PDB file with one MODEL, atoms N, CA, C and O in Angstrom:
MODEL        1
ATOM      1  N   UNK A   1     -19.120  10.334 -10.615  1.00  0.00           N
ATOM      2  CA  UNK A   1     -18.683  10.185  -9.233  1.00  0.00           C
ATOM      3  C   UNK A   1     -18.597  11.570  -8.598  1.00  0.00           C
ATOM      4  O   UNK A   1     -18.008  12.493  -9.162  1.00  0.00           O
ATOM      5  N   UNK A   2     -19.178  11.691  -7.450  1.00  0.00           N
ATOM      6  CA  UNK A   2     -19.091  12.927  -6.681  1.00  0.00           C
ATOM      7  C   UNK A   2     -17.903  12.795  -5.735  1.00  0.00           C
ATOM      8  O   UNK A   2     -17.816  11.849  -4.951  1.00  0.00           O
ATOM      9  N   UNK A   3     -16.998  13.751  -5.822  1.00  0.00           N
ATOM     10  CA  UNK A   3     -15.813  13.710  -4.979  1.00  0.00           C
ATOM     11  C   UNK A   3     -16.146  14.231  -3.594  1.00  0.00           C
ATOM     12  O   UNK A   3     -16.939  15.159  -3.437  1.00  0.00           O
ATOM     13  N   UNK A   4     -15.541  13.631  -2.613  1.00  0.00           N
ATOM     14  CA  UNK A   4     -15.720  14.016  -1.227  1.00  0.00           C
ATOM     15  C   UNK A   4     -14.347  13.849  -0.573  1.00  0.00           C
ATOM     16  O   UNK A   4     -13.740  12.784  -0.678  1.00  0.00           O
ATOM     17  N   UNK A   5     -13.865  14.867   0.086  1.00  0.00           N
ATOM     18  CA  UNK A   5     -12.516  14.841   0.662  1.00  0.00           C
ATOM     19  C   UNK A   5     -12.303  13.689   1.638  1.00  0.00           C
ATOM     20  O   UNK A   5     -11.170  13.251   1.838  1.00  0.00           O
ATOM     21  N   UNK A   6     -13.383  13.191   2.251  1.00  0.00           N
ATOM     22  CA  UNK A   6     -13.266  12.112   3.221  1.00  0.00           C
ATOM     23  C   UNK A   6     -13.615  10.754   2.603  1.00  0.00           C
ATOM     24  O   UNK A   6     -12.842   9.804   2.716  1.00  0.00           O
ATOM     25  N   UNK A   7     -14.760  10.665   1.960  1.00  0.00           N
ATOM     26  CA  UNK A   7     -15.246   9.372   1.469  1.00  0.00           C
ATOM     27  C   UNK A   7     -14.766   9.010   0.068  1.00  0.00           C
ATOM     28  O   UNK A   7     -14.560   7.831  -0.219  1.00  0.00           O
ATOM     29  N   UNK A   8     -14.588   9.971  -0.791  1.00  0.00           N
ATOM     30  CA  UNK A   8     -14.195   9.714  -2.180  1.00  0.00           C
ATOM     31  C   UNK A   8     -13.218  10.779  -2.688  1.00  0.00           C
ATOM     32  O   UNK A   8     -13.546  11.537  -3.601  1.00  0.00           O
ATOM     33  N   UNK A   9     -12.007  10.838  -2.091  1.00  0.00           N
ATOM     34  CA  UNK A   9     -11.059  11.853  -2.544  1.00  0.00           C
ATOM     35  C   UNK A   9     -10.619  11.615  -3.992  1.00  0.00           C
ATOM     36  O   UNK A   9     -10.426  10.474  -4.410  1.00  0.00           O
ATOM     37  N   UNK A  10     -10.469  12.665  -4.722  1.00  0.00           N
ATOM     38  CA  UNK A  10     -10.134  12.580  -6.140  1.00  0.00           C
ATOM     39  C   UNK A  10      -8.787  11.898  -6.379  1.00  0.00           C
ATOM     40  O   UNK A  10      -8.617  11.209  -7.384  1.00  0.00           O
ATOM     41  N   UNK A  11      -7.831  12.081  -5.471  1.00  0.00           N
ATOM     42  CA  UNK A  11      -6.505  11.501  -5.671  1.00  0.00           C
ATOM     43  C   UNK A  11      -6.475   9.989  -5.448  1.00  0.00           C
ATOM     44  O   UNK A  11      -5.435   9.360  -5.644  1.00  0.00           O
ATOM     45  N   UNK A  12      -7.594   9.401  -5.043  1.00  0.00           N
ATOM     46  CA  UNK A  12      -7.691   7.940  -4.914  1.00  0.00           C
ATOM     47  C   UNK A  12      -8.599   7.326  -5.966  1.00  0.00           C
ATOM     48  O   UNK A  12      -8.937   6.146  -5.874  1.00  0.00           O
ATOM     49  N   UNK A  13      -8.992   8.094  -6.948  1.00  0.00           N
ATOM     50  CA  UNK A  13      -9.827   7.586  -8.041  1.00  0.00           C
ATOM     51  C   UNK A  13      -8.922   7.239  -9.217  1.00  0.00           C
ATOM     52  O   UNK A  13      -8.136   8.071  -9.672  1.00  0.00           O
ATOM     53  N   UNK A  14      -9.037   6.012  -9.703  1.00  0.00           N
ATOM     54  CA  UNK A  14      -8.209   5.570 -10.823  1.00  0.00           C
ATOM     55  C   UNK A  14      -8.861   5.939 -12.148  1.00  0.00           C
ATOM     56  O   UNK A  14     -10.044   6.276 -12.201  1.00  0.00           O
ATOM     57  N   UNK A  15      -8.080   5.872 -13.206  1.00  0.00           N
ATOM     58  CA  UNK A  15      -8.572   6.302 -14.520  1.00  0.00           C
ATOM     59  C   UNK A  15      -9.753   5.480 -15.018  1.00  0.00           C
ATOM     60  O   UNK A  15     -10.535   5.965 -15.837  1.00  0.00           O
ATOM     61  N   UNK A  16      -9.900   4.241 -14.539  1.00  0.00           N
ATOM     62  CA  UNK A  16     -11.038   3.421 -14.969  1.00  0.00           C
ATOM     63  C   UNK A  16     -12.293   3.671 -14.129  1.00  0.00           C
ATOM     64  O   UNK A  16     -13.313   3.008 -14.314  1.00  0.00           O
ATOM     65  N   UNK A  17     -12.209   4.632 -13.205  1.00  0.00           N
ATOM     66  CA  UNK A  17     -13.358   4.992 -12.384  1.00  0.00           C
ATOM     67  C   UNK A  17     -13.456   4.257 -11.061  1.00  0.00           C
ATOM     68  O   UNK A  17     -14.321   4.569 -10.242  1.00  0.00           O
ATOM     69  N   UNK A  18     -12.580   3.282 -10.841  1.00  0.00           N
ATOM     70  CA  UNK A  18     -12.595   2.574  -9.565  1.00  0.00           C
ATOM     71  C   UNK A  18     -11.773   3.328  -8.539  1.00  0.00           C
ATOM     72  O   UNK A  18     -10.981   4.206  -8.880  1.00  0.00           O
ATOM     73  N   UNK A  19     -11.970   2.975  -7.282  1.00  0.00           N
ATOM     74  CA  UNK A  19     -11.223   3.616  -6.208  1.00  0.00           C
ATOM     75  C   UNK A  19     -10.112   2.697  -5.725  1.00  0.00           C
ATOM     76  O   UNK A  19     -10.250   1.474  -5.735  1.00  0.00           O
ATOM     77  N   UNK A  20      -9.025   3.296  -5.310  1.00  0.00           N
ATOM     78  CA  UNK A  20      -7.869   2.546  -4.840  1.00  0.00           C
ATOM     79  C   UNK A  20      -8.266   1.597  -3.707  1.00  0.00           C
ATOM     80  O   UNK A  20      -7.766   0.474  -3.645  1.00  0.00           O
ATOM     81  N   UNK A  21      -9.147   2.026  -2.822  1.00  0.00           N
ATOM     82  CA  UNK A  21      -9.512   1.183  -1.675  1.00  0.00           C
ATOM     83  C   UNK A  21     -10.125  -0.138  -2.119  1.00  0.00           C
ATOM     84  O   UNK A  21      -9.962  -1.150  -1.438  1.00  0.00           O
ATOM     85  N   UNK A  22     -10.822  -0.146  -3.244  1.00  0.00           N
ATOM     86  CA  UNK A  22     -11.398  -1.394  -3.744  1.00  0.00           C
ATOM     87  C   UNK A  22     -10.302  -2.353  -4.200  1.00  0.00           C
ATOM     88  O   UNK A  22     -10.387  -3.557  -3.957  1.00  0.00           O
ATOM     89  N   UNK A  23      -9.300  -1.837  -4.842  1.00  0.00           N
ATOM     90  CA  UNK A  23      -8.176  -2.666  -5.282  1.00  0.00           C
ATOM     91  C   UNK A  23      -7.361  -3.146  -4.085  1.00  0.00           C
ATOM     92  O   UNK A  23      -6.916  -4.293  -4.052  1.00  0.00           O
ATOM     93  N   UNK A  24      -7.168  -2.281  -3.115  1.00  0.00           N
ATOM     94  CA  UNK A  24      -6.434  -2.672  -1.912  1.00  0.00           C
ATOM     95  C   UNK A  24      -7.133  -3.853  -1.243  1.00  0.00           C
ATOM     96  O   UNK A  24      -6.485  -4.832  -0.873  1.00  0.00           O
ATOM     97  N   UNK A  25      -8.434  -3.763  -1.090  1.00  0.00           N
ATOM     98  CA  UNK A  25      -9.175  -4.856  -0.453  1.00  0.00           C
ATOM     99  C   UNK A  25      -9.018  -6.165  -1.199  1.00  0.00           C
ATOM    100  O   UNK A  25      -8.884  -7.220  -0.579  1.00  0.00           O
ATOM    101  N   UNK A  26      -9.032  -6.112  -2.518  1.00  0.00           N
ATOM    102  CA  UNK A  26      -8.910  -7.354  -3.281  1.00  0.00           C
ATOM    103  C   UNK A  26      -7.489  -7.910  -3.241  1.00  0.00           C
ATOM    104  O   UNK A  26      -7.307  -9.123  -3.349  1.00  0.00           O
ATOM    105  N   UNK A  27      -6.493  -7.065  -3.091  1.00  0.00           N
ATOM    106  CA  UNK A  27      -5.097  -7.518  -3.093  1.00  0.00           C
ATOM    107  C   UNK A  27      -4.653  -8.009  -1.721  1.00  0.00           C
ATOM    108  O   UNK A  27      -4.006  -9.051  -1.623  1.00  0.00           O
ATOM    109  N   UNK A  28      -4.985  -7.285  -0.672  1.00  0.00           N
ATOM    110  CA  UNK A  28      -4.467  -7.646   0.662  1.00  0.00           C
ATOM    111  C   UNK A  28      -5.479  -8.394   1.519  1.00  0.00           C
ATOM    112  O   UNK A  28      -5.199  -8.698   2.679  1.00  0.00           O
ATOM    113  N   UNK A  29      -6.628  -8.688   0.977  1.00  0.00           N
ATOM    114  CA  UNK A  29      -7.690  -9.336   1.748  1.00  0.00           C
ATOM    115  C   UNK A  29      -7.301 -10.626   2.432  1.00  0.00           C
ATOM    116  O   UNK A  29      -7.819 -10.932   3.506  1.00  0.00           O
ATOM    117  N   UNK A  30      -6.399 -11.392   1.834  1.00  0.00           N
ATOM    118  CA  UNK A  30      -5.991 -12.669   2.419  1.00  0.00           C
ATOM    119  C   UNK A  30      -4.696 -12.584   3.215  1.00  0.00           C
ATOM    120  O   UNK A  30      -4.235 -13.587   3.760  1.00  0.00           O
ATOM    121  N   UNK A  31      -4.114 -11.407   3.285  1.00  0.00           N
ATOM    122  CA  UNK A  31      -2.865 -11.236   4.034  1.00  0.00           C
ATOM    123  C   UNK A  31      -3.179 -11.049   5.515  1.00  0.00           C
ATOM    124  O   UNK A  31      -4.296 -10.689   5.889  1.00  0.00           O
ATOM    125  N   UNK A  32      -2.195 -11.295   6.331  1.00  0.00           N
ATOM    126  CA  UNK A  32      -2.388 -11.194   7.767  1.00  0.00           C
ATOM    127  C   UNK A  32      -1.752  -9.936   8.353  1.00  0.00           C
ATOM    128  O   UNK A  32      -0.691  -9.495   7.911  1.00  0.00           O
ATOM    129  N   UNK A  33      -2.414  -9.374   9.344  1.00  0.00           N
ATOM    130  CA  UNK A  33      -1.887  -8.318  10.198  1.00  0.00           C
ATOM    131  C   UNK A  33      -1.069  -7.231   9.556  1.00  0.00           C
ATOM    132  O   UNK A  33      -1.502  -6.567   8.614  1.00  0.00           O
ATOM    133  N   UNK A  34       0.136  -7.060  10.090  1.00  0.00           N
ATOM    134  CA  UNK A  34       0.997  -5.964   9.669  1.00  0.00           C
ATOM    135  C   UNK A  34       1.387  -6.044   8.204  1.00  0.00           C
ATOM    136  O   UNK A  34       1.579  -5.014   7.558  1.00  0.00           O
ATOM    137  N   UNK A  35       1.507  -7.250   7.670  1.00  0.00           N
ATOM    138  CA  UNK A  35       1.852  -7.378   6.249  1.00  0.00           C
ATOM    139  C   UNK A  35       0.763  -6.753   5.385  1.00  0.00           C
ATOM    140  O   UNK A  35       1.065  -6.072   4.405  1.00  0.00           O
ATOM    141  N   UNK A  36      -0.483  -6.976   5.734  1.00  0.00           N
ATOM    142  CA  UNK A  36      -1.599  -6.405   4.971  1.00  0.00           C
ATOM    143  C   UNK A  36      -1.570  -4.886   5.049  1.00  0.00           C
ATOM    144  O   UNK A  36      -1.774  -4.207   4.042  1.00  0.00           O
ATOM    145  N   UNK A  37      -1.324  -4.363   6.208  1.00  0.00           N
ATOM    146  CA  UNK A  37      -1.288  -2.916   6.413  1.00  0.00           C
ATOM    147  C   UNK A  37      -0.150  -2.282   5.615  1.00  0.00           C
ATOM    148  O   UNK A  37      -0.331  -1.237   4.988  1.00  0.00           O
ATOM    149  N   UNK A  38       1.004  -2.908   5.640  1.00  0.00           N
ATOM    150  CA  UNK A  38       2.152  -2.368   4.911  1.00  0.00           C
ATOM    151  C   UNK A  38       1.934  -2.458   3.402  1.00  0.00           C
ATOM    152  O   UNK A  38       2.224  -1.506   2.678  1.00  0.00           O
ATOM    153  N   UNK A  39       1.431  -3.585   2.928  1.00  0.00           N
ATOM    154  CA  UNK A  39       1.164  -3.739   1.491  1.00  0.00           C
ATOM    155  C   UNK A  39       0.098  -2.746   1.030  1.00  0.00           C
ATOM    156  O   UNK A  39       0.199  -2.190  -0.063  1.00  0.00           O
ATOM    157  N   UNK A  40      -0.911  -2.523   1.851  1.00  0.00           N
ATOM    158  CA  UNK A  40      -1.955  -1.555   1.513  1.00  0.00           C
ATOM    159  C   UNK A  40      -1.372  -0.158   1.351  1.00  0.00           C
ATOM    160  O   UNK A  40      -1.777   0.587   0.459  1.00  0.00           O
ATOM    161  N   UNK A  41      -0.436   0.196   2.198  1.00  0.00           N
ATOM    162  CA  UNK A  41       0.200   1.507   2.086  1.00  0.00           C
ATOM    163  C   UNK A  41       1.058   1.614   0.833  1.00  0.00           C
ATOM    164  O   UNK A  41       1.114   2.677   0.216  1.00  0.00           O
ATOM    165  N   UNK A  42       1.722   0.540   0.450  1.00  0.00           N
ATOM    166  CA  UNK A  42       2.493   0.541  -0.791  1.00  0.00           C
ATOM    167  C   UNK A  42       1.574   0.877  -1.960  1.00  0.00           C
ATOM    168  O   UNK A  42       1.876   1.754  -2.769  1.00  0.00           O
ATOM    169  N   UNK A  43       0.458   0.173  -2.039  1.00  0.00           N
ATOM    170  CA  UNK A  43      -0.501   0.384  -3.129  1.00  0.00           C
ATOM    171  C   UNK A  43      -1.039   1.808  -3.102  1.00  0.00           C
ATOM    172  O   UNK A  43      -1.107   2.478  -4.132  1.00  0.00           O
ATOM    173  N   UNK A  44      -1.419   2.258  -1.921  1.00  0.00           N
ATOM    174  CA  UNK A  44      -1.985   3.597  -1.773  1.00  0.00           C
ATOM    175  C   UNK A  44      -1.032   4.676  -2.251  1.00  0.00           C
ATOM    176  O   UNK A  44      -1.423   5.553  -3.021  1.00  0.00           O
ATOM    177  N   UNK A  45       0.217   4.620  -1.801  1.00  0.00           N
ATOM    178  CA  UNK A  45       1.161   5.675  -2.162  1.00  0.00           C
ATOM    179  C   UNK A  45       1.529   5.657  -3.633  1.00  0.00           C
ATOM    180  O   UNK A  45       1.712   6.718  -4.231  1.00  0.00           O
ATOM    181  N   UNK A  46       1.643   4.481  -4.233  1.00  0.00           N
ATOM    182  CA  UNK A  46       1.926   4.423  -5.672  1.00  0.00           C
ATOM    183  C   UNK A  46       0.744   4.985  -6.453  1.00  0.00           C
ATOM    184  O   UNK A  46       0.926   5.764  -7.388  1.00  0.00           O
ATOM    185  N   UNK A  47      -0.448   4.593  -6.073  1.00  0.00           N
ATOM    186  CA  UNK A  47      -1.649   5.000  -6.806  1.00  0.00           C
ATOM    187  C   UNK A  47      -1.876   6.509  -6.785  1.00  0.00           C
ATOM    188  O   UNK A  47      -2.353   7.080  -7.765  1.00  0.00           O
ATOM    189  N   UNK A  48      -1.542   7.143  -5.688  1.00  0.00           N
ATOM    190  CA  UNK A  48      -1.859   8.574  -5.587  1.00  0.00           C
ATOM    191  C   UNK A  48      -0.690   9.495  -5.908  1.00  0.00           C
ATOM    192  O   UNK A  48      -0.868  10.711  -5.974  1.00  0.00           O
ATOM    193  N   UNK A  49       0.493   8.947  -6.107  1.00  0.00           N
ATOM    194  CA  UNK A  49       1.695   9.773  -6.258  1.00  0.00           C
ATOM    195  C   UNK A  49       1.553  10.858  -7.314  1.00  0.00           C
ATOM    196  O   UNK A  49       1.890  12.013  -7.051  1.00  0.00           O
ATOM    197  N   UNK A  50       1.066  10.521  -8.496  1.00  0.00           N
ATOM    198  CA  UNK A  50       0.965  11.513  -9.566  1.00  0.00           C
ATOM    199  C   UNK A  50      -0.131  12.541  -9.334  1.00  0.00           C
ATOM    200  O   UNK A  50      -0.138  13.596  -9.968  1.00  0.00           O
ATOM    201  N   UNK A  51      -1.055  12.243  -8.430  1.00  0.00           N
ATOM    202  CA  UNK A  51      -2.179  13.154  -8.189  1.00  0.00           C
ATOM    203  C   UNK A  51      -2.033  13.970  -6.906  1.00  0.00           C
ATOM    204  O   UNK A  51      -2.764  14.938  -6.702  1.00  0.00           O
ATOM    205  N   UNK A  52      -1.098  13.588  -6.044  1.00  0.00           N
ATOM    206  CA  UNK A  52      -1.032  14.278  -4.766  1.00  0.00           C
ATOM    207  C   UNK A  52       0.376  14.770  -4.445  1.00  0.00           C
ATOM    208  O   UNK A  52       0.673  15.945  -4.660  1.00  0.00           O
ATOM    209  N   UNK A  53       1.240  13.909  -3.941  1.00  0.00           N
ATOM    210  CA  UNK A  53       2.525  14.372  -3.421  1.00  0.00           C
ATOM    211  C   UNK A  53       3.745  13.917  -4.216  1.00  0.00           C
ATOM    212  O   UNK A  53       4.876  14.108  -3.768  1.00  0.00           O
ATOM    213  N   UNK A  54       3.538  13.327  -5.372  1.00  0.00           N
ATOM    214  CA  UNK A  54       4.641  12.958  -6.249  1.00  0.00           C
ATOM    215  C   UNK A  54       5.751  12.162  -5.602  1.00  0.00           C
ATOM    216  O   UNK A  54       5.520  11.089  -5.045  1.00  0.00           O
ATOM    217  N   UNK A  55       6.949  12.690  -5.679  1.00  0.00           N
ATOM    218  CA  UNK A  55       8.132  12.013  -5.174  1.00  0.00           C
ATOM    219  C   UNK A  55       8.009  11.658  -3.690  1.00  0.00           C
ATOM    220  O   UNK A  55       8.473  10.600  -3.266  1.00  0.00           O
ATOM    221  N   UNK A  56       7.398  12.520  -2.915  1.00  0.00           N
ATOM    222  CA  UNK A  56       7.215  12.245  -1.483  1.00  0.00           C
ATOM    223  C   UNK A  56       6.419  10.957  -1.275  1.00  0.00           C
ATOM    224  O   UNK A  56       6.781  10.138  -0.431  1.00  0.00           O
ATOM    225  N   UNK A  57       5.349  10.773  -2.029  1.00  0.00           N
ATOM    226  CA  UNK A  57       4.558   9.549  -1.911  1.00  0.00           C
ATOM    227  C   UNK A  57       5.353   8.327  -2.336  1.00  0.00           C
ATOM    228  O   UNK A  57       5.218   7.266  -1.727  1.00  0.00           O
ATOM    229  N   UNK A  58       6.178   8.451  -3.367  1.00  0.00           N
ATOM    230  CA  UNK A  58       7.000   7.323  -3.805  1.00  0.00           C
ATOM    231  C   UNK A  58       8.039   6.959  -2.754  1.00  0.00           C
ATOM    232  O   UNK A  58       8.366   5.785  -2.583  1.00  0.00           O
ATOM    233  N   UNK A  59       8.555   7.954  -2.054  1.00  0.00           N
ATOM    234  CA  UNK A  59       9.496   7.677  -0.966  1.00  0.00           C
ATOM    235  C   UNK A  59       8.792   6.989   0.204  1.00  0.00           C
ATOM    236  O   UNK A  59       9.358   6.100   0.840  1.00  0.00           O
ATOM    237  N   UNK A  60       7.561   7.403   0.482  1.00  0.00           N
ATOM    238  CA  UNK A  60       6.781   6.734   1.521  1.00  0.00           C
ATOM    239  C   UNK A  60       6.531   5.277   1.126  1.00  0.00           C
ATOM    240  O   UNK A  60       6.627   4.373   1.956  1.00  0.00           O
ATOM    241  N   UNK A  61       6.214   5.065  -0.136  1.00  0.00           N
ATOM    242  CA  UNK A  61       6.003   3.717  -0.654  1.00  0.00           C
ATOM    243  C   UNK A  61       7.247   2.868  -0.420  1.00  0.00           C
ATOM    244  O   UNK A  61       7.158   1.731   0.044  1.00  0.00           O
ATOM    245  N   UNK A  62       8.392   3.423  -0.743  1.00  0.00           N
ATOM    246  CA  UNK A  62       9.660   2.698  -0.576  1.00  0.00           C
ATOM    247  C   UNK A  62       9.874   2.291   0.879  1.00  0.00           C
ATOM    248  O   UNK A  62      10.373   1.199   1.149  1.00  0.00           O
ATOM    249  N   UNK A  63       9.502   3.154   1.812  1.00  0.00           N
ATOM    250  CA  UNK A  63       9.638   2.822   3.234  1.00  0.00           C
ATOM    251  C   UNK A  63       8.815   1.574   3.582  1.00  0.00           C
ATOM    252  O   UNK A  63       9.284   0.694   4.303  1.00  0.00           O
ATOM    253  N   UNK A  64       7.585   1.510   3.061  1.00  0.00           N
ATOM    254  CA  UNK A  64       6.735   0.359   3.350  1.00  0.00           C
ATOM    255  C   UNK A  64       7.221  -0.901   2.645  1.00  0.00           C
ATOM    256  O   UNK A  64       7.100  -1.996   3.193  1.00  0.00           O
ATOM    257  N   UNK A  65       7.769  -0.768   1.440  1.00  0.00           N
ATOM    258  CA  UNK A  65       8.357  -1.925   0.751  1.00  0.00           C
ATOM    259  C   UNK A  65       9.541  -2.435   1.565  1.00  0.00           C
ATOM    260  O   UNK A  65       9.693  -3.643   1.749  1.00  0.00           O
ATOM    261  N   UNK A  66      10.378  -1.525   2.050  1.00  0.00           N
ATOM    262  CA  UNK A  66      11.521  -1.931   2.872  1.00  0.00           C
ATOM    263  C   UNK A  66      11.068  -2.648   4.140  1.00  0.00           C
ATOM    264  O   UNK A  66      11.707  -3.610   4.567  1.00  0.00           O
ATOM    265  N   UNK A  67       9.981  -2.194   4.743  1.00  0.00           N
ATOM    266  CA  UNK A  67       9.453  -2.868   5.937  1.00  0.00           C
ATOM    267  C   UNK A  67       8.974  -4.284   5.603  1.00  0.00           C
ATOM    268  O   UNK A  67       9.222  -5.223   6.359  1.00  0.00           O
ATOM    269  N   UNK A  68       8.290  -4.429   4.472  1.00  0.00           N
ATOM    270  CA  UNK A  68       7.827  -5.754   4.048  1.00  0.00           C
ATOM    271  C   UNK A  68       9.008  -6.688   3.797  1.00  0.00           C
ATOM    272  O   UNK A  68       8.975  -7.854   4.191  1.00  0.00           O
ATOM    273  N   UNK A  69      10.047  -6.180   3.144  1.00  0.00           N
ATOM    274  CA  UNK A  69      11.232  -6.989   2.877  1.00  0.00           C
ATOM    275  C   UNK A  69      11.894  -7.406   4.192  1.00  0.00           C
ATOM    276  O   UNK A  69      12.283  -8.563   4.350  1.00  0.00           O
ATOM    277  N   UNK A  70      12.023  -6.480   5.123  1.00  0.00           N
ATOM    278  CA  UNK A  70      12.627  -6.786   6.420  1.00  0.00           C
ATOM    279  C   UNK A  70      11.831  -7.859   7.150  1.00  0.00           C
ATOM    280  O   UNK A  70      12.412  -8.753   7.764  1.00  0.00           O
ATOM    281  N   UNK A  71      10.506  -7.777   7.087  1.00  0.00           N
ATOM    282  CA  UNK A  71       9.665  -8.791   7.720  1.00  0.00           C
ATOM    283  C   UNK A  71       9.915 -10.165   7.111  1.00  0.00           C
ATOM    284  O   UNK A  71      10.040 -11.155   7.831  1.00  0.00           O
ATOM    285  N   UNK A  72       9.989 -10.225   5.770  1.00  0.00           N
ATOM    286  CA  UNK A  72      10.227 -11.500   5.084  1.00  0.00           C
ATOM    287  C   UNK A  72      11.606 -12.049   5.426  1.00  0.00           C
ATOM    288  O   UNK A  72      11.758 -13.249   5.655  1.00  0.00           O
ATOM    289  N   UNK A  73      12.609 -11.180   5.462  1.00  0.00           N
ATOM    290  CA  UNK A  73      13.959 -11.626   5.791  1.00  0.00           C
ATOM    291  C   UNK A  73      14.027 -12.156   7.218  1.00  0.00           C
ATOM    292  O   UNK A  73      14.681 -13.167   7.474  1.00  0.00           O
ATOM    293  N   UNK A  74      13.360 -11.485   8.142  1.00  0.00           N
ATOM    294  CA  UNK A  74      13.322 -11.940   9.527  1.00  0.00           C
ATOM    295  C   UNK A  74      12.602 -13.278   9.632  1.00  0.00           C
ATOM    296  O   UNK A  74      13.052 -14.169  10.352  1.00  0.00           O
ATOM    297  N   UNK A  75      11.497 -13.425   8.926  1.00  0.00           N
ATOM    298  CA  UNK A  75      10.743 -14.682   8.947  1.00  0.00           C
ATOM    299  C   UNK A  75      11.586 -15.819   8.385  1.00  0.00           C
ATOM    300  O   UNK A  75      11.546 -16.934   8.905  1.00  0.00           O
ATOM    301  N   UNK A  76      12.344 -15.548   7.332  1.00  0.00           N
ATOM    302  CA  UNK A  76      13.194 -16.583   6.748  1.00  0.00           C
ATOM    303  C   UNK A  76      14.333 -16.972   7.675  1.00  0.00           C
ATOM    304  O   UNK A  76      14.759 -18.127   7.675  1.00  0.00           O
ATOM    305  N   UNK A  77      14.833 -16.031   8.462  1.00  0.00           N
ATOM    306  CA  UNK A  77      15.908 -16.329   9.410  1.00  0.00           C
ATOM    307  C   UNK A  77      15.442 -17.247  10.527  1.00  0.00           C
ATOM    308  O   UNK A  77      16.243 -17.995  11.088  1.00  0.00           O
ATOM    309  N   UNK A  78      14.153 -17.197  10.859  1.00  0.00           N
ATOM    310  CA  UNK A  78      13.651 -17.990  11.977  1.00  0.00           C
ATOM    311  C   UNK A  78      13.166 -19.366  11.543  1.00  0.00           C
ATOM    312  O   UNK A  78      12.862 -20.202  12.394  1.00  0.00           O
ATOM    313  N   UNK A  79      13.089 -19.619  10.250  1.00  0.00           N
ATOM    314  CA  UNK A  79      12.644 -20.921   9.752  1.00  0.00           C
ATOM    315  C   UNK A  79      13.830 -21.872   9.684  1.00  0.00           C
ATOM    316  O   UNK A  79      14.958 -21.466   9.407  1.00  0.00           O
ATOM    317  N   UNK A  80      13.553 -23.134   9.940  1.00  0.00           N
ATOM    318  CA  UNK A  80      14.576 -24.161   9.807  1.00  0.00           C
ATOM    319  C   UNK A  80      14.632 -24.574   8.345  1.00  0.00           C
ATOM    320  O   UNK A  80      13.615 -24.943   7.757  1.00  0.00           O
ATOM    321  N   UNK A  81      15.816 -24.511   7.766  1.00  0.00           N
ATOM    322  CA  UNK A  81      15.987 -24.884   6.363  1.00  0.00           C
ATOM    323  C   UNK A  81      16.539 -26.298   6.293  1.00  0.00           C
ATOM    324  O   UNK A  81      17.546 -26.609   6.929  1.00  0.00           O
ATOM    325  N   UNK A  82      15.885 -27.146   5.528  1.00  0.00           N
ATOM    326  CA  UNK A  82      16.356 -28.523   5.373  1.00  0.00           C
ATOM    327  C   UNK A  82      16.906 -28.704   3.970  1.00  0.00           C
ATOM    328  O   UNK A  82      16.369 -28.180   2.994  1.00  0.00           O
ATOM    329  N   UNK A  83      17.977 -29.451   3.898  1.00  0.00           N
ATOM    330  CA  UNK A  83      18.600 -29.704   2.605  1.00  0.00           C
ATOM    331  C   UNK A  83      18.307 -31.104   2.136  1.00  0.00           C
ATOM    332  O   UNK A  83      18.753 -31.501   1.059  1.00  0.00           O
TER     333      UNK A  83
ENDMDL
END
């Protein structure tokens, strides 16, 4: 693999030779809108943390996880629950 800072950055290459973007597409492909974007960022920051910004990337990941949780909690509040 030839590394390219724009198209194939080294910090997004996984140990098996695949790129994070390929995994992101397979994981969030069926998700809608903002949820897909937030989940994609979670995956991205976890995947690159050890190769790029370490703790900073993990903190960014946590922010996106918190946003996803808030979205789910808000969605659950607006649903009618039947017993």
